[in-house]
């Protein structure tokens, strides 16, 4: 339960909706997609890299260039 992972979603909306549902259940989750402001995307990515966020709900663009050694699981939602 304390490991980092990425949930890949097919749409921007599903990223946002799933992250919200996970937060409501007490998980440290955030969303990431190309429709976000660049500064907000950078903040969310940095939070994930620092382990402030454990679960990233993202479109496939997120995985390009992410350098995080402790991603332990990936789900294609």
mmCIF file of C-alpha atoms in Angstrom:
data_model
loop_
_atom_site.group_PDB
_atom_site.id
_atom_site.type_symbol
_atom_site.label_atom_id
_atom_site.label_comp_id
_atom_site.label_asym_id
_atom_site.label_seq_id
_atom_site.Cartn_x
_atom_site.Cartn_y
_atom_site.Cartn_z
ATOM 1 C CA UNK A 1 0.000 0.000 0.000
ATOM 2 C CA UNK A 2 2.930 2.398 0.408
ATOM 3 C CA UNK A 3 4.557 1.828 -2.962
ATOM 4 C CA UNK A 4 4.444 4.144 -5.961
ATOM 5 C CA UNK A 5 2.554 3.313 -9.111
ATOM 6 C CA UNK A 6 1.076 4.708 -12.283
ATOM 7 C CA UNK A 7 -2.443 4.151 -13.560
ATOM 8 C CA UNK A 8 -2.656 4.871 -17.273
ATOM 9 C CA UNK A 9 -6.063 6.144 -18.398
ATOM 10 C CA UNK A 10 -7.461 6.589 -21.886
ATOM 11 C CA UNK A 11 -8.742 10.139 -21.425
ATOM 12 C CA UNK A 12 -8.016 13.310 -19.515
ATOM 13 C CA UNK A 13 -11.401 13.133 -17.828
ATOM 14 C CA UNK A 14 -10.875 9.579 -16.618
ATOM 15 C CA UNK A 15 -7.500 10.613 -15.118
ATOM 16 C CA UNK A 16 -9.162 13.380 -13.133
ATOM 17 C CA UNK A 17 -12.158 11.282 -12.075
ATOM 18 C CA UNK A 18 -10.118 8.278 -10.969
ATOM 19 C CA UNK A 19 -7.625 10.396 -9.006
ATOM 20 C CA UNK A 20 -10.510 12.092 -7.196
ATOM 21 C CA UNK A 21 -12.109 8.747 -6.316
ATOM 22 C CA UNK A 22 -8.807 7.447 -4.966
ATOM 23 C CA UNK A 23 -8.278 10.582 -2.854
ATOM 24 C CA UNK A 24 -11.796 10.187 -1.434
ATOM 25 C CA UNK A 25 -10.757 6.703 -0.297
ATOM 26 C CA UNK A 26 -7.652 8.090 1.420
ATOM 27 C CA UNK A 27 -4.976 7.391 -1.176
ATOM 28 C CA UNK A 28 -2.284 9.911 -2.128
ATOM 29 C CA UNK A 29 -3.270 10.292 -5.782
ATOM 30 C CA UNK A 30 -2.965 12.951 -8.463
ATOM 31 C CA UNK A 31 -3.684 13.258 -12.154
ATOM 32 C CA UNK A 32 -1.470 14.280 -15.072
ATOM 33 C CA UNK A 33 -2.376 15.005 -18.685
ATOM 34 C CA UNK A 34 -1.552 17.382 -21.534
ATOM 35 C CA UNK A 35 -4.590 19.573 -20.864
ATOM 36 C CA UNK A 36 -3.099 20.901 -17.630
ATOM 37 C CA UNK A 37 -1.091 24.111 -17.364
ATOM 38 C CA UNK A 38 2.634 23.379 -17.787
ATOM 39 C CA UNK A 39 3.441 24.734 -14.330
ATOM 40 C CA UNK A 40 0.795 22.531 -12.707
ATOM 41 C CA UNK A 41 2.050 19.461 -14.598
ATOM 42 C CA UNK A 42 5.571 20.211 -13.328
ATOM 43 C CA UNK A 43 4.302 20.543 -9.730
ATOM 44 C CA UNK A 44 2.412 17.243 -9.896
ATOM 45 C CA UNK A 45 5.345 15.421 -11.460
ATOM 46 C CA UNK A 46 7.725 16.781 -8.811
ATOM 47 C CA UNK A 47 5.330 15.680 -6.045
ATOM 48 C CA UNK A 48 5.310 12.170 -7.529
ATOM 49 C CA UNK A 49 9.111 12.097 -7.746
ATOM 50 C CA UNK A 50 9.371 13.198 -4.084
ATOM 51 C CA UNK A 51 6.812 10.534 -3.026
ATOM 52 C CA UNK A 52 4.352 13.189 -1.837
ATOM 53 C CA UNK A 53 1.973 11.524 -4.300
ATOM 54 C CA UNK A 54 2.053 7.715 -4.469
ATOM 55 C CA UNK A 55 -0.439 7.116 -7.281
ATOM 56 C CA UNK A 56 -0.353 8.978 -10.572
ATOM 57 C CA UNK A 57 -3.407 8.707 -12.834
ATOM 58 C CA UNK A 58 -2.127 9.775 -16.218
ATOM 59 C CA UNK A 59 -2.448 9.592 -19.950
ATOM 60 C CA UNK A 60 0.365 7.818 -21.800
ATOM 61 C CA UNK A 61 2.318 11.067 -22.189
ATOM 62 C CA UNK A 62 3.314 10.856 -18.509
ATOM 63 C CA UNK A 63 5.585 7.849 -18.875
ATOM 64 C CA UNK A 64 7.779 9.542 -21.429
ATOM 65 C CA UNK A 65 10.889 10.636 -19.574
ATOM 66 C CA UNK A 66 9.798 9.881 -16.002
ATOM 67 C CA UNK A 67 12.892 8.912 -14.026
ATOM 68 C CA UNK A 68 11.668 7.338 -10.799
ATOM 69 C CA UNK A 69 13.403 4.214 -9.573
ATOM 70 C CA UNK A 70 10.721 3.079 -7.129
ATOM 71 C CA UNK A 71 7.678 2.712 -9.389
ATOM 72 C CA UNK A 72 6.529 -0.754 -8.347
ATOM 73 C CA UNK A 73 3.357 -1.247 -10.371
ATOM 74 C CA UNK A 74 1.559 -0.034 -13.488
ATOM 75 C CA UNK A 75 -2.137 -0.443 -14.286
ATOM 76 C CA UNK A 76 -3.725 0.135 -17.680
ATOM 77 C CA UNK A 77 -7.203 1.325 -16.675
#
